[in-house]
XYZ file of C-alpha atoms in Angstrom:
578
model
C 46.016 26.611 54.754
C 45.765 30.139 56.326
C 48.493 31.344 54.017
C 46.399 29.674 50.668
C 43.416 31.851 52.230
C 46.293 34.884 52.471
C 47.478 34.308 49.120
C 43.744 34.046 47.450
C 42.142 37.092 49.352
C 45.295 39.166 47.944
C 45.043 38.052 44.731
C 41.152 38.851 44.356
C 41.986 42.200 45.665
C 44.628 42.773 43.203
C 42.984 41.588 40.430
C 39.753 44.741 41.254
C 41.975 46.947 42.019
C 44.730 46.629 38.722
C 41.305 45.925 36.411
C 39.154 48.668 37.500
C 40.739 51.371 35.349
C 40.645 49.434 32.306
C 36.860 48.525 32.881
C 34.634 48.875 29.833
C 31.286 51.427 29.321
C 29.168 48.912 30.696
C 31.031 47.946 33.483
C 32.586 51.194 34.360
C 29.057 51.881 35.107
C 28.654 49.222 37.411
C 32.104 49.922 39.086
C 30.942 53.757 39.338
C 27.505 52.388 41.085
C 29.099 50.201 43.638
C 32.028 52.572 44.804
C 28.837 54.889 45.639
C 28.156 52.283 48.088
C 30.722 53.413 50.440
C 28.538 56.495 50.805
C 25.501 54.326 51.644
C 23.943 53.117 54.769
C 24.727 49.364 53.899
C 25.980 48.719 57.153
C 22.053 48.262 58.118
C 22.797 44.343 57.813
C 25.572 44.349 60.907
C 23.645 47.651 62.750
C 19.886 48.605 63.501
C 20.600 52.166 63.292
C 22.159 53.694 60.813
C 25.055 55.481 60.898
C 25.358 59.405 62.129
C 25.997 62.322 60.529
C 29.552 62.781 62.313
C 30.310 59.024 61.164
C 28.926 59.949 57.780
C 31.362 62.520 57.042
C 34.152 61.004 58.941
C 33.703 58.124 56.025
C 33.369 60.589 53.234
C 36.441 62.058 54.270
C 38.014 59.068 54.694
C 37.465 57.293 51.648
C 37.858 60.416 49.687
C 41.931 60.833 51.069
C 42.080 57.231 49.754
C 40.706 58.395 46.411
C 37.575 56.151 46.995
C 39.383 53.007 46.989
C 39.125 50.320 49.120
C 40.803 50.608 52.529
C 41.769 47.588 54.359
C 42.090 45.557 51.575
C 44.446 47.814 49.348
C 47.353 48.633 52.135
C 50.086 46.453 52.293
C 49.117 42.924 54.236
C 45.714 43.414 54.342
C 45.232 39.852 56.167
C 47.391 40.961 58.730
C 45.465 44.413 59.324
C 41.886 43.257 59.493
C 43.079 40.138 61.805
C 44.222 43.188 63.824
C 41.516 45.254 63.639
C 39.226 42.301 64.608
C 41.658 41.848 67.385
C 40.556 44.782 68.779
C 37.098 44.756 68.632
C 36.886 41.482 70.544
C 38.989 42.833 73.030
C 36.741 45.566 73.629
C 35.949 44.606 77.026
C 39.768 45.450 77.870
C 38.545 49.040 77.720
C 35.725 48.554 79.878
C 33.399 48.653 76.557
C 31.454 45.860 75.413
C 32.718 43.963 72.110
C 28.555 43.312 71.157
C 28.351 46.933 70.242
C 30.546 46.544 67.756
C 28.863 43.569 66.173
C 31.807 41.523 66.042
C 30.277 38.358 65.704
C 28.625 39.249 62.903
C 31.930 40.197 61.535
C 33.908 37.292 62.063
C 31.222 35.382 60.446
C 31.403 37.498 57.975
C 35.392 37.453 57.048
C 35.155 33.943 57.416
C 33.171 33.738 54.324
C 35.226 36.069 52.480
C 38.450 33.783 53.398
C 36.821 30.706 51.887
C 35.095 32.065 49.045
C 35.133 34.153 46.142
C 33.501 37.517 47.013
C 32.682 40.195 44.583
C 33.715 43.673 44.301
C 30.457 44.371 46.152
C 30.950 42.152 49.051
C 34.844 43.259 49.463
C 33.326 46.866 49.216
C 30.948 46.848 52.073
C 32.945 44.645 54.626
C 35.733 47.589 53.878
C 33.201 50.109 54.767
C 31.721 48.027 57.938
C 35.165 47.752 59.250
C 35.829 51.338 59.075
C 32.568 52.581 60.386
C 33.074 50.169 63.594
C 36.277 51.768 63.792
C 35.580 55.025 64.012
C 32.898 54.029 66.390
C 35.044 52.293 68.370
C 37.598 55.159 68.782
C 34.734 57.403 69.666
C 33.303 55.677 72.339
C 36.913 55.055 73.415
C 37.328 58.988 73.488
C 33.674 60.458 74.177
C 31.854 57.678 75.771
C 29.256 55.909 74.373
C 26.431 57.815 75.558
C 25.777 61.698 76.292
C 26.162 62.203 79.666
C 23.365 64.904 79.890
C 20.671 62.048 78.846
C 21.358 60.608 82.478
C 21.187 64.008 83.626
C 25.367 64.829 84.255
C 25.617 68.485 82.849
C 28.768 68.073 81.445
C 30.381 70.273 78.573
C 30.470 68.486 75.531
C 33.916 67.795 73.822
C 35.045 69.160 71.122
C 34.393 66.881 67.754
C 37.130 65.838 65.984
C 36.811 64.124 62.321
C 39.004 61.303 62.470
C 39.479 60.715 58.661
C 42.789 61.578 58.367
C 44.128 59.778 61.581
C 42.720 56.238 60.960
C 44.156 56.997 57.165
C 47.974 58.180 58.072
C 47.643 54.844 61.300
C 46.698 52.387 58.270
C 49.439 54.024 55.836
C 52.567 53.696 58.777
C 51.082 50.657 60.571
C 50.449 52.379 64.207
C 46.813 51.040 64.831
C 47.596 50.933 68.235
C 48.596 53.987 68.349
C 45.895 55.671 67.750
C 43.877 54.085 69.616
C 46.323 54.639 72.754
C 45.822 58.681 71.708
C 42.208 58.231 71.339
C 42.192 56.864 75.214
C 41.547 59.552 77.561
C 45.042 61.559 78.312
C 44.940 60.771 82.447
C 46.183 58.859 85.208
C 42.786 58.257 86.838
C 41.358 56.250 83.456
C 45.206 54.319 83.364
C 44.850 53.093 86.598
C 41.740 52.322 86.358
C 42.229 50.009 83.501
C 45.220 48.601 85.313
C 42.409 47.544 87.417
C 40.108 46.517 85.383
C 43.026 43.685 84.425
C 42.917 43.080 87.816
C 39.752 41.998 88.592
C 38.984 40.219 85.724
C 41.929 38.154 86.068
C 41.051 37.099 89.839
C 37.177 36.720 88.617
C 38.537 33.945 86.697
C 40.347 32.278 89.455
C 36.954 31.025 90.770
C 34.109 28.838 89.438
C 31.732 30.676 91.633
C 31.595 33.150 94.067
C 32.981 33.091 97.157
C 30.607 33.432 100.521
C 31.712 34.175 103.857
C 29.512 34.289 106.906
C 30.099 34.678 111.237
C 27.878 34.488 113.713
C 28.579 37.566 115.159
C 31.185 40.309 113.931
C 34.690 38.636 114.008
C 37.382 40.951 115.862
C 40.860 40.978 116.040
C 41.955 37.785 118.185
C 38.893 35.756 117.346
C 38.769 32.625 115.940
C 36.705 31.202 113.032
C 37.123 27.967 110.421
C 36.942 30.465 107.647
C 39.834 32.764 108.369
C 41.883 30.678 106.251
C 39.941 31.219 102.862
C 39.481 34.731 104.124
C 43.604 35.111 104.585
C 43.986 33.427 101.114
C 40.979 35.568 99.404
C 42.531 39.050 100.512
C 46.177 37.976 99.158
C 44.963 37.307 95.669
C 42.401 40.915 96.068
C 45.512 43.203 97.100
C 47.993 41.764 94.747
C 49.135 43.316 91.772
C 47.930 42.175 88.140
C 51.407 40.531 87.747
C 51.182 38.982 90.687
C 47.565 37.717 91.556
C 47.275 33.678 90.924
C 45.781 31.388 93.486
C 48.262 32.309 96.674
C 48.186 28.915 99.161
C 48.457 29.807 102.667
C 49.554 27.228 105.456
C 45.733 26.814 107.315
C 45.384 29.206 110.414
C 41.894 30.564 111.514
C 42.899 32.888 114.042
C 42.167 36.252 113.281
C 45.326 38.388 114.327
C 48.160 39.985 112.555
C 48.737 40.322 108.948
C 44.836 39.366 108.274
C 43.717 41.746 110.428
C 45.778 44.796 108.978
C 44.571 43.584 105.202
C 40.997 44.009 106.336
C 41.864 47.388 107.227
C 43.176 48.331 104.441
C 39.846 47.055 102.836
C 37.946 49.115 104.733
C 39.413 52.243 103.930
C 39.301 51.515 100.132
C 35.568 51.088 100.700
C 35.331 54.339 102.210
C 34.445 52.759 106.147
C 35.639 52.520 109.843
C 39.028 50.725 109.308
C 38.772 49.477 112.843
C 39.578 45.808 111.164
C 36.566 44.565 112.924
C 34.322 42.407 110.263
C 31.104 43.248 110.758
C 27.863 43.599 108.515
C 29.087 46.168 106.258
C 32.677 44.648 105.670
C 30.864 41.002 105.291
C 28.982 42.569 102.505
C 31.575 43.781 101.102
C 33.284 40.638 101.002
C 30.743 38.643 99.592
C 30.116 41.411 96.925
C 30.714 39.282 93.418
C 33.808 40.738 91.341
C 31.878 40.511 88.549
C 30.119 43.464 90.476
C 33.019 45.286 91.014
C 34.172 44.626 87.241
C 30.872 46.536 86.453
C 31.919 49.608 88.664
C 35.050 49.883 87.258
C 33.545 49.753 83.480
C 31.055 52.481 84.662
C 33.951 54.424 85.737
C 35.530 54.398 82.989
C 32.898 55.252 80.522
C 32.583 58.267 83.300
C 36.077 59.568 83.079
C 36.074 59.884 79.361
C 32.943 62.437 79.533
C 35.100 64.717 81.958
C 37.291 67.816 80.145
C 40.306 67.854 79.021
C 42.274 69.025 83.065
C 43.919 72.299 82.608
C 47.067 73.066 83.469
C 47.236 74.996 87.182
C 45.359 74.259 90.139
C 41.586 72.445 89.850
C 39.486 70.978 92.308
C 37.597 67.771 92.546
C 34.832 66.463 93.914
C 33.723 62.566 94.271
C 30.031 63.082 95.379
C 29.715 58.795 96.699
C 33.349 59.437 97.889
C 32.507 62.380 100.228
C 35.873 63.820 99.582
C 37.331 66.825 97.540
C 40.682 66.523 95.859
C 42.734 69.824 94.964
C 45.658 69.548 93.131
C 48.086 71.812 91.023
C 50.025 69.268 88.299
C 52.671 72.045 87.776
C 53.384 71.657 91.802
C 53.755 68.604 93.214
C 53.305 69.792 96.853
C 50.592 71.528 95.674
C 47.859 68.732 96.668
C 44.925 68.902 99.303
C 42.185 65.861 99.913
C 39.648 65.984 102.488
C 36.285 64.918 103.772
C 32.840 66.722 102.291
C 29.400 66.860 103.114
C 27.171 66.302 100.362
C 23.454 66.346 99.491
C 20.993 64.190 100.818
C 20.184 61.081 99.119
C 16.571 61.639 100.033
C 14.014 63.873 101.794
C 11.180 62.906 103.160
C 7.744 64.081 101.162
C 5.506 64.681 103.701
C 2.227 65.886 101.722
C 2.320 63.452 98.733
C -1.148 64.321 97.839
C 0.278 67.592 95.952
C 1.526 65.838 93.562
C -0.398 64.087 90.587
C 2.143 61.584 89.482
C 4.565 58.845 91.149
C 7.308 60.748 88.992
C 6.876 63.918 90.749
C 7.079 62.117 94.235
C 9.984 60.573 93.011
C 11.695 64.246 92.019
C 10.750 65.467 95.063
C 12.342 63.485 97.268
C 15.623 63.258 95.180
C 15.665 67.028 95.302
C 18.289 67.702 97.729
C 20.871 65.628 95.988
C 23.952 67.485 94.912
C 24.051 67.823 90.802
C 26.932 66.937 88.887
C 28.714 69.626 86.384
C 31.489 71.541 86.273
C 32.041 75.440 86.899
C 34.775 77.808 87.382
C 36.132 78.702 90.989
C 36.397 82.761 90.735
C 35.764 84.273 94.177
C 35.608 83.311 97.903
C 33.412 85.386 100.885
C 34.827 85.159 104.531
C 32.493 85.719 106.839
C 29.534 85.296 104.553
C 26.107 85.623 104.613
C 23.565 82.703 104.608
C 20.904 83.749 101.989
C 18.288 81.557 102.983
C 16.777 79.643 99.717
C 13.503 80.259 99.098
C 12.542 75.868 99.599
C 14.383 75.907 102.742
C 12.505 79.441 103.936
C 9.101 78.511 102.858
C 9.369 74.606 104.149
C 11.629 75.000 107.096
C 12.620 78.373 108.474
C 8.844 79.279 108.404
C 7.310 77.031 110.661
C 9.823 76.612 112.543
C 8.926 80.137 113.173
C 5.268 79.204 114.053
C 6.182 77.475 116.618
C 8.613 79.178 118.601
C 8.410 82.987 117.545
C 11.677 84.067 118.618
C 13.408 81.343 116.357
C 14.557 84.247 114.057
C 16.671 85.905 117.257
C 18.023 82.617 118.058
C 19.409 81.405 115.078
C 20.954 85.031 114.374
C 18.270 85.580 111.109
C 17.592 89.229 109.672
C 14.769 90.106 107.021
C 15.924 92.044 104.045
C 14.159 93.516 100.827
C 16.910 91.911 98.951
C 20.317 89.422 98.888
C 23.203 92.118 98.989
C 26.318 92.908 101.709
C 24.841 96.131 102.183
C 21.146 95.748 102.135
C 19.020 97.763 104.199
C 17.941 95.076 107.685
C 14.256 95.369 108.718
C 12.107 95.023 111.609
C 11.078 91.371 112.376
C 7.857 92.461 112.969
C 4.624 90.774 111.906
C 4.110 92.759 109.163
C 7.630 91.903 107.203
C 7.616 88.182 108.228
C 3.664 88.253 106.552
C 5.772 89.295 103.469
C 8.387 86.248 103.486
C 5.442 84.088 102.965
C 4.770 85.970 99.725
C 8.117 86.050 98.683
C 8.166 89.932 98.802
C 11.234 90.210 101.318
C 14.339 87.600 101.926
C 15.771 85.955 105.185
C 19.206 85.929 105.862
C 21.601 84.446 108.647
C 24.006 86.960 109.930
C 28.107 85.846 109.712
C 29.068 84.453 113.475
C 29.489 81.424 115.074
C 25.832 80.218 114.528
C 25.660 80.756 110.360
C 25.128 77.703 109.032
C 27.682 78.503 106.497
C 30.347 78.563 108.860
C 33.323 81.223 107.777
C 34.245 80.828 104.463
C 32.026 80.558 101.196
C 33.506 79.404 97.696
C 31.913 80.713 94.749
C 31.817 79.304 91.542
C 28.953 80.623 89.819
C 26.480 77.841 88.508
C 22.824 77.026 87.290
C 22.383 74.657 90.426
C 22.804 77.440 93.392
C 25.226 74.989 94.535
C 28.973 76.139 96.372
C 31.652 74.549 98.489
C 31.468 76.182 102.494
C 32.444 75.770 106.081
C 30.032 74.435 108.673
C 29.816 74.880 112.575
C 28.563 71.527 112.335
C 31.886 69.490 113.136
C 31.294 66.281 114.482
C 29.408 65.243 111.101
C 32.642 64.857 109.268
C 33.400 61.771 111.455
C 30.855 60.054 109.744
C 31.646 57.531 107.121
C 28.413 58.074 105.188
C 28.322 62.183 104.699
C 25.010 63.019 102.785
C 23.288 65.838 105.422
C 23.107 68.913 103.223
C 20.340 70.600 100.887
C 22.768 69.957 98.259
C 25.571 72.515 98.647
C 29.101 70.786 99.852
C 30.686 71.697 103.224
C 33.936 71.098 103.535
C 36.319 69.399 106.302
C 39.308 72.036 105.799
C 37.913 75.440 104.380
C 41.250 77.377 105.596
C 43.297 75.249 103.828
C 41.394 75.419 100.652
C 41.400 79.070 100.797
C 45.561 78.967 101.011
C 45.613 76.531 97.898
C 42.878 78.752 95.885
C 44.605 81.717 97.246
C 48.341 80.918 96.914
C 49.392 82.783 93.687
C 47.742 85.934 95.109
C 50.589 88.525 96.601
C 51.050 88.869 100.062
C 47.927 86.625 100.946
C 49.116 84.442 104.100
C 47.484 82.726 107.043
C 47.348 86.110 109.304
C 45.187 87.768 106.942
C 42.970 85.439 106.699
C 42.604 85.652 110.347
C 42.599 89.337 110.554
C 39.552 89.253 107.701
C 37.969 86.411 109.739
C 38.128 88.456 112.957
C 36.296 91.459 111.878
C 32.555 89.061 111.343
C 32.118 91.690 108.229
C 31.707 89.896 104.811
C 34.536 90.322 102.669
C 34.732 89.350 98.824
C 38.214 88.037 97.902
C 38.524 87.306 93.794
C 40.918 84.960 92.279
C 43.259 87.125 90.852
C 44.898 84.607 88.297
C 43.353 82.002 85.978
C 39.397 80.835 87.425
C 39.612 77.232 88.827
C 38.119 75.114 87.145
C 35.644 73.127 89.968
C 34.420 69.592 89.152
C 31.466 67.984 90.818
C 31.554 64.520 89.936
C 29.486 61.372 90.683
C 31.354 57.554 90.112
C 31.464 54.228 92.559
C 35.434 53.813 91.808
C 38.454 55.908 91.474
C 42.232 54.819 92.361
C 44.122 55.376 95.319
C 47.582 55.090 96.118
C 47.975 51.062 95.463
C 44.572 50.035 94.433
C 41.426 51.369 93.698
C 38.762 52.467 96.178
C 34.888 51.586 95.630
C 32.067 53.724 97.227
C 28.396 53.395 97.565
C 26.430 54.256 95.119
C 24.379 56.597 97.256
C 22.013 58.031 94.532
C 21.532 54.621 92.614
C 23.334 56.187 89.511
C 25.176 53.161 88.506
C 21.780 51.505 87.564
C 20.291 54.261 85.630
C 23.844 54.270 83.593
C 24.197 50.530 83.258
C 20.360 50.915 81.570
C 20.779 53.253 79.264
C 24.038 51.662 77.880
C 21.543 48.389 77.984
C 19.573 50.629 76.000
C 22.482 51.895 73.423
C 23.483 48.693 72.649
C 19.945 46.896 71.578
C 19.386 49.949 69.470
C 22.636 50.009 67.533
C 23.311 45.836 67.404
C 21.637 43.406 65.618
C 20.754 40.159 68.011
């Protein structure tokens, strides 16, 4: 039957495509008239918007290499390719995209009909055109994302737009579909493994009718004993198995809570970013009882994430996962080359203590997410040892200053000096009541001299920005054994600044760990450049990246995931038709 249906489609295609030429006035007219509907926005009955100007001209281009004949159904086994193509739209979701923005319900229904009827020239001329507008649509939210990352307020650079006319033409001419699409995936290991994942989960989702729920009375420790240890034991063998491998594991029944268990709940709770002490108490029960279907989400989010980040140069970068808390350095042409260590980033709130400022809930709101690090990228192109703290005008005027109220010798203590301006060789004034009358006006600055006490510890890295935001040291040690790091006005201190400095450092001559030391001993500031390439610094914000077997998931400490999940909510309803 499916080859009949074959064997007719082909036929009707045929007979348009050998007739057209030889069409008379009347109906060359008509022929004229609907090949103009290629250029039209008759994909309104499988979209509610219409399509954009980039996916305009991508389909004038496209249709105009194929001298404005049809395109699926004039290549060679036409039944073959749109079966593919449909293929692929219904396995959106194996790309962590959702197969309902690509309407292909409606277009199932819709080939359907063509199989088992006799469609016009009309009919075969806008399902060719609806097929290659999804397309193109698909392999741009493959590539770009499906939404613009500043609308959610990541201040991102924009890639580069690139018409894909003639690729989709030359992958339907040789037959390498998938190709393209593989090329049109973004070109890195983090989005590969996180896909691998993505596999992953949704295959051991499906392994249970409903979610599994584990509970204690108190926190179970290594050597204790419940009647759920068993489920537990079998649970964590199917989560820490590989794709290939994860199927419903049976485990002989044993509910003590030693050995092999005990070590795979440590390795849990270091993917989630917490004490991996193996103890399970609330925080690791919560985890546990955290649906997959959950986790699937985070790992979609992820991945529309990663494909809004630049294309990585080549040469050292530098990496920062704000929910992680950690920094990641790495040079791909050295394989040594690699740091990864604990940060401090901003705080997820601040308290508003005089809410009657402000006229809306919005600006409340604002206010108290204010000290929350931004996301963006910037280029790494000069460090300061022993730096100054230039005291920011918010954290002068709300902190510093009545501080000073209180006790009036706070400035002495905490090593402060007034200046008329931020520079290494500014001229230092009296703290007198006259010049600290003028910080309150904003007419002189407050800085903290370099020493032991500068809150910026003894190393700053620059990488000018629109945020006031860098990467520094902090006398404030014992913060980095946290698991939950989010102290700061926003800036990121860092667990290992002199290592940082050696990997930002390393391609400048003669620079070695005793200079550093030399420089760091003298307590003057001292401006060291990056002599080769900038480094390109990325401050980055998402719930789930891979580690070295799995993937790791982290809190999502500034409620992001929500606001992104909404507006792709949003996205969808205004491009599908329900």
């Amino acid at each position: 039957m499916k080859a009949l249906k074959s064997k007719h489609i082909t036929s009707l295609v045929l007979s348009i495509i050998i007739c057209a030429p030889s069409l008379q006035a009347g109906q060359t007219k008509e022929f004229i008239s609907v090949q103009s509907r290629i250029y039209s926005n008759v994909n309104t009955a499988y979209f509610n918007k219409t399509q954009t100007k980039e996916e305009t001209e991508t389909l004038l281009a496209l249709y105009q290499l194929n001298n404005h004949q049809l395109l699926w159904f004039n290549v060679e086994s036409p039944i073959t390719r749109i079966n593919q193509l449909l293929t692929v739209f219904n396995k959106a979701k194996e790309q962590g995209l959702n197969p309902a923005d690509y309407n292909i319900k409606k277009l199932n229904s819709q080939w359907l009909k063509l199989l088992r009827s006799n469609p016009s020239f009309v009919e075969f001329s806008d399902f060719d055109q609806i097929l290659s507008l999804t397309f193109i649509r698909y392999l741009n939210d493959l590539h770009y994302g499906r939404i613009d990352p500043k609308s959610i307020g990541y201040h991102l650079p924009k890639k580069q737009f690139n018409n894909l006319a003639k690729p989709i033409f030359n992958a339907l001419q040789s037959n390498e579909i998938d190709t393209l699409i593989s090329n049109r995936e973004p070109n890195n290991d983090t989005y590969k493994k996180l896909k691998i994942a993505l596999k992953k989960y949704n295959k051991l989702n499906s392994l249970w009718n409903s979610p599994l729920k584990f509970g204690f009375e108190k926190s179970l420790r290594p050597g204790d004993w419940s009647t759920q240890v068993s489920s537990l034991r079998s649970y964590l063998n199917i989560l820490q198995s590989t794709p290939t491998t994860s199927s419903k594991i049976s485990t002989p029944p044993d509910n003590n809570y030693i050995g092999e268990i005990v070590n795979k709940i440590r390795i849990l709770q270091k993917n989630y970013n917490l004490v991996n002490d193996g103890i399970i108490g609330k925080q690791t029960l919560s985890i546990l009882n955290t649906p997959l279907s959950h986790r699937i989400k985070q790992i979609e989010l992820s991945m529309e994430r990663i494909r809004w980040l630049p294309k990585q140069q080549e040469g050292p970068n530098i990496f920062v996962n704000i929910p992680a808390f950690r920094l990641w350095a790495n040079n791909p042409q050295l394989e040594d080359d690699n740091l990864n260590m604990k940060v401090i980033v901003g705080k997820t709130t601040k308290r508003v203590k005089d809410k009657k400022k402000y006229t809306t809930p919005e600006q409340i709101e604002a206010e108290a997410k204010s000290l929350q690090t931004p996301v963006f990228t910037a280029d790494l192109s000069f460090l300061v040892f022993n730096p100054y703290w230039n005291i920011p005008k918010n954290i002068l005027k709300k902190e510093v200053l009545p501080r000073l109220e209180k006790k009036p010798d706070y400035l002495e203590q905490h090593n402060m000096e007034i200046v008329p301006h931020f520079s290494h060789h500014a001229e230092i004034l009296p703290n007198n009541e006259e010049n600290i009358s003028l910080l309150y006006t904003e007419q002189l600055r407050l800085r903290q001299r370099p020493g032991n006490k500068n809150s910026l510890g003894d190393i700053k890295f620059i990488f000018p920005n629109d945020y006031a935001i860098y990467l520094h040291d902090t006398p404030f040690r014992g913060l980095f054994r946290q698991t939950k790091r989010d102290f700061s006005h926003g800036c990121i201190r860092v667990e290992n600044p002199p290592a940082l400095a050696k990997f930002i450092l390393k391609n400048r001559k003669n620079w070695n760990k005793d200079k550093t030391k030399a420089i760091l001993k003298t307590k003057e500031p001292t401006i060291v450049g990056v002599l080769s390439s900038k480094i390109p610094v990325v401050i980055f914000y998402t719930t789930v990246l891979p580690n070295e077997t799995d993937v790791s998931f982290y809190p999502d400490i500034y409620g992001l995931d929500e606001i992104l999940i909404t507006a792709l909510s949003a996205r969808s309803q205004t491009i599908t038709i329900n």
